Coordinates of N, CA and C in Angstrom, one line a residue:
M363 N 0.8 -1.2 0.0 CA 0.0 0.0 0.0 C 0.9 1.3 0.0
V364 N 2.1 1.2 -0.5 CA 2.9 2.3 -0.5 C 3.3 2.6 -2.0
E365 N 3.1 3.8 -2.4 CA 3.4 4.2 -3.8 C 4.9 4.0 -4.1
E366 N 5.2 3.6 -5.3 CA 6.5 3.3 -5.8 C 7.5 4.5 -5.6
R367 N 7.0 5.7 -5.8 CA 7.8 6.9 -5.6 C 8.4 7.1 -4.2
Y368 N 7.6 6.6 -3.2 CA 8.1 6.7 -1.9 C 9.1 5.6 -1.6
V369 N 8.8 4.4 -2.1 CA 9.8 3.2 -2.0 C 11.1 3.6 -2.6
S370 N 11.1 4.1 -3.8 CA 12.3 4.5 -4.5 C 13.2 5.5 -3.7
V371 N 12.6 6.5 -3.2 CA 13.3 7.5 -2.4 C 13.9 6.9 -1.1
L372 N 13.0 6.2 -0.4 CA 13.5 5.6 0.8 C 14.6 4.6 0.6
S373 N 14.5 3.9 -0.5 CA 15.6 2.9 -0.8 C 16.9 3.5 -1.1
N374 N 16.8 4.7 -1.8 CA 18.0 5.3 -2.3 C 18.6 6.4 -1.4
E375 N 17.8 6.9 -0.5 CA 18.3 8.1 0.2 C 18.2 8.0 1.7
T376 N 18.1 6.8 2.2 CA 18.1 6.6 3.7 C 19.0 5.4 4.0
Q377 N 19.3 5.2 5.3 CA 20.1 4.1 5.7 C 19.1 2.9 6.1
H378 N 17.8 3.1 5.9 CA 16.9 2.1 6.3 C 16.8 1.0 5.3
I379 N 16.5 -0.2 5.8 CA 16.2 -1.3 4.9 C 14.7 -1.2 4.5
V380 N 14.5 -1.2 3.2 CA 13.2 -1.0 2.6 C 12.8 -2.3 1.9
S381 N 11.7 -2.8 2.2 CA 11.2 -4.0 1.5 C 9.7 -4.0 1.4
R382 N 9.2 -4.7 0.5 CA 7.8 -4.7 0.2 C 7.2 -6.0 0.8
V383 N 5.9 -6.0 1.1 CA 5.2 -7.2 1.6 C 5.3 -8.3 0.6
R384 N 5.1 -7.9 -0.7 CA 5.1 -9.0 -1.7 C 6.5 -9.7 -1.8
T385 N 7.5 -9.0 -1.4 CA 8.9 -9.6 -1.4 C 9.1 -10.5 -0.2
E386 N 8.7 -10.1 1.0 CA 8.9 -10.8 2.2 C 7.8 -11.8 2.5
L387 N 6.6 -11.6 2.1 CA 5.5 -12.5 2.4 C 4.9 -13.0 1.1
S388 N 3.7 -12.5 0.8 CA 3.1 -12.7 -0.5 C 2.2 -11.5 -0.8
P389 N 1.9 -11.3 -2.1 CA 1.1 -10.1 -2.5 C -0.2 -10.0 -1.8
D390 N -0.8 -11.2 -1.4 CA -2.1 -11.1 -0.8 C -2.1 -11.3 0.8
A391 N -0.9 -11.1 1.4 CA -0.8 -11.2 2.8 C -1.8 -10.3 3.5
D392 N -2.4 -10.7 4.5 CA -3.4 -9.9 5.2 C -2.7 -9.1 6.3
D393 N -3.4 -8.1 6.9 CA -2.8 -7.2 7.9 C -2.2 -7.9 9.1
D394 N -2.9 -9.0 9.5 CA -2.4 -9.8 10.7 C -1.0 -10.4 10.3
A395 N -0.9 -11.0 9.1 CA 0.4 -11.6 8.7 C 1.5 -10.5 8.6
I396 N 1.1 -9.4 8.1 CA 2.1 -8.3 8.0 C 2.5 -7.8 9.4
A397 N 1.5 -7.6 10.3 CA 1.8 -7.2 11.6 C 2.7 -8.2 12.3
Y398 N 2.4 -9.5 12.2 CA 3.2 -10.5 12.9 C 4.6 -10.5 12.3
Y399 N 4.8 -10.4 11.0 CA 6.1 -10.4 10.4 C 6.9 -9.1 10.9
A400 N 6.2 -8.0 10.9 CA 6.9 -6.8 11.4 C 7.4 -6.9 12.8
T401 N 6.5 -7.4 13.7 CA 6.8 -7.6 15.1 C 8.0 -8.5 15.3
R402 N 7.9 -9.7 14.6 CA 9.0 -10.7 14.7 C 10.3 -10.2 14.2
S403 N 10.3 -9.3 13.1 CA 11.5 -8.8 12.5 C 12.0 -7.5 13.1
G404 N 11.2 -6.9 13.9 CA 11.6 -5.6 14.5 C 11.5 -4.5 13.5
W405 N 10.6 -4.6 12.5 CA 10.4 -3.7 11.5 C 9.3 -2.7 11.8
V406 N 9.3 -1.5 11.2 CA 8.3 -0.5 11.2 C 7.5 -0.6 9.9
V407 N 6.2 -0.6 9.9 CA 5.4 -0.7 8.7 C 5.1 0.7 8.3
L408 N 5.3 1.0 7.0 CA 4.9 2.2 6.4 C 3.7 1.9 5.5
T409 N 2.6 2.6 5.7 CA 1.3 2.3 5.0 C 0.5 3.5 4.8
S410 N -0.4 3.4 3.8 CA -1.5 4.4 3.6 C -2.8 3.7 4.0
D411 N -2.8 2.5 4.5 CA -3.9 1.7 4.8 C -4.3 1.9 6.3
D412 N -5.3 2.6 6.6 CA -5.7 2.8 8.0 C -6.3 1.6 8.7
D413 N -6.4 0.5 8.0 CA -6.9 -0.7 8.7 C -5.9 -1.2 9.8
F414 N -4.6 -0.8 9.7 CA -3.7 -1.2 10.7 C -4.0 -0.6 12.1
F415 N -4.8 0.4 12.1 CA -5.2 1.0 13.4 C -6.3 0.3 14.1
R416 N -6.9 -0.7 13.5 CA -8.1 -1.4 14.1 C -7.8 -2.3 15.3
D417 N -6.6 -2.9 15.3 CA -6.2 -3.9 16.3 C -5.1 -3.3 17.1
E418 N -4.7 -4.0 18.2 CA -3.6 -3.6 19.0 C -2.3 -3.7 18.1
I419 N -1.6 -2.7 18.2 CA -0.4 -2.6 17.4 C 0.8 -3.0 18.2
T420 N 1.6 -4.0 17.7 CA 2.7 -4.5 18.5 C 4.0 -4.3 17.7
H421 N 4.0 -3.4 16.7 CA 5.2 -3.1 15.9 C 5.1 -1.6 15.6
G422 N 6.2 -1.0 15.1 CA 6.2 0.3 14.7 C 5.3 0.5 13.5
L423 N 4.6 1.7 13.5 CA 3.7 2.0 12.4 C 3.8 3.4 12.0
L424 N 4.0 3.7 10.7 CA 4.0 5.0 10.1 C 2.9 5.0 9.1
Y425 N 2.0 6.0 9.2 CA 0.9 6.1 8.3 C 1.0 7.4 7.5
Y426 N 0.9 7.3 6.2 CA 0.8 8.6 5.4 C -0.6 8.6 4.8
D427 N -1.1 9.8 4.8 CA -2.4 10.1 4.3 C -2.4 10.3 2.8
Q428 N -3.1 9.4 2.0 CA -3.1 9.5 0.6 C -3.7 10.8 0.1
I429 N -4.6 11.4 0.8 CA -5.2 12.6 0.4 C -4.2 13.8 0.5
R430 N -3.4 13.8 1.6 CA -2.4 14.9 1.7 C -1.2 14.7 0.9
K431 N -0.9 13.5 0.5 CA 0.2 13.1 -0.3 C 1.5 13.9 -0.1
P432 N 2.2 13.6 1.0 CA 3.5 14.2 1.2 C 4.4 13.9 0.0
T433 N 5.3 14.8 -0.3 CA 6.3 14.6 -1.3 C 7.2 13.4 -0.8
P434 N 7.9 12.8 -1.8 CA 8.8 11.7 -1.4 C 9.9 12.3 -0.5
R435 N 10.4 13.5 -0.8 CA 11.4 14.2 0.1 C 10.9 14.4 1.5
E436 N 9.7 14.9 1.6 CA 9.1 15.2 2.9 C 9.0 13.8 3.7
L437 N 8.5 12.8 3.0 CA 8.4 11.5 3.7 C 9.7 11.0 4.2
C438 N 10.7 11.1 3.4 CA 12.1 10.7 3.7 C 12.6 11.5 4.9
E439 N 12.5 12.8 4.9 CA 13.0 13.6 5.9 C 12.3 13.3 7.3
V440 N 11.0 13.1 7.2 CA 10.2 12.8 8.4 C 10.6 11.5 9.0
I441 N 10.8 10.5 8.1 CA 11.1 9.2 8.6 C 12.5 9.2 9.3
N442 N 13.4 9.9 8.7 CA 14.8 10.1 9.3 C 14.7 10.8 10.6
E443 N 13.8 11.8 10.8 CA 13.7 12.5 12.0 C 13.0 11.6 13.1
I444 N 12.0 10.9 12.7 CA 11.4 9.9 13.6 C 12.4 8.9 14.1
D445 N 13.2 8.4 13.2 CA 14.2 7.4 13.5 C 15.2 8.0 14.5
R446 N 15.5 9.2 14.4 CA 16.5 9.9 15.3 C 15.9 10.0 16.7
V447 N 14.6 10.3 16.7 CA 13.9 10.6 18.0 C 13.6 9.4 18.8
Y448 N 13.2 8.3 18.2 CA 12.7 7.1 18.9 C 13.9 6.2 19.2
D449 N 14.0 5.7 20.4 CA 14.9 4.7 20.7 C 14.4 3.3 20.4
D450 N 13.1 3.1 20.7 CA 12.4 1.8 20.4 C 11.5 1.9 19.3
H451 N 11.8 1.3 18.2 CA 11.0 1.5 17.0 C 9.6 0.8 17.1
A452 N 9.5 -0.2 18.0 CA 8.3 -0.9 18.2 C 7.2 0.0 18.7
V453 N 7.5 1.2 19.4 CA 6.5 2.1 19.9 C 6.2 3.2 19.0
I454 N 6.7 3.2 17.8 CA 6.4 4.3 16.9 C 5.0 4.1 16.4
L455 N 4.2 5.2 16.5 CA 2.9 5.2 16.0 C 2.6 6.7 15.5
E456 N 3.0 7.0 14.3 CA 3.0 8.3 13.8 C 2.3 8.5 12.5
S457 N 1.8 9.6 12.2 CA 1.2 10.0 11.0 C 2.2 10.9 10.3
I458 N 2.4 10.7 9.0 CA 3.4 11.5 8.2 C 2.6 12.3 7.2
P459 N 3.0 13.6 7.1 CA 4.0 14.3 7.8 C 3.6 14.7 9.2
G460 N 2.3 14.8 9.4 CA 1.8 15.2 10.8 C 2.5 16.4 11.3
E461 N 2.8 16.4 12.5 CA 3.5 17.6 13.2 C 5.0 17.6 12.9
W462 N 5.5 16.7 12.1 CA 6.9 16.6 11.9 C 7.5 17.6 11.0
I463 N 6.7 18.3 10.3 CA 7.2 19.3 9.3 C 6.8 20.6 9.7

């Protein structure tokens, strides 16, 4: 649920490991499978799918609003700042760009 323009910038311009669900799991993996994988792997999920907010979140979660559509540069800068501020990525629950810009 992340546009390719964001994946490309994050892959090229950050120190973060960027991967897609379809690479790690399967293209039709459900939210529970994604959440379990993220928790087990210590990963933060970046999504525009607000369904992730319906259950208890046990992994880091970054949500970007498709209506607001932050630029890829804004998204990258905000993620880098969030990474700098949080010691424990599992507790991240932020909306991008939100108050970060």
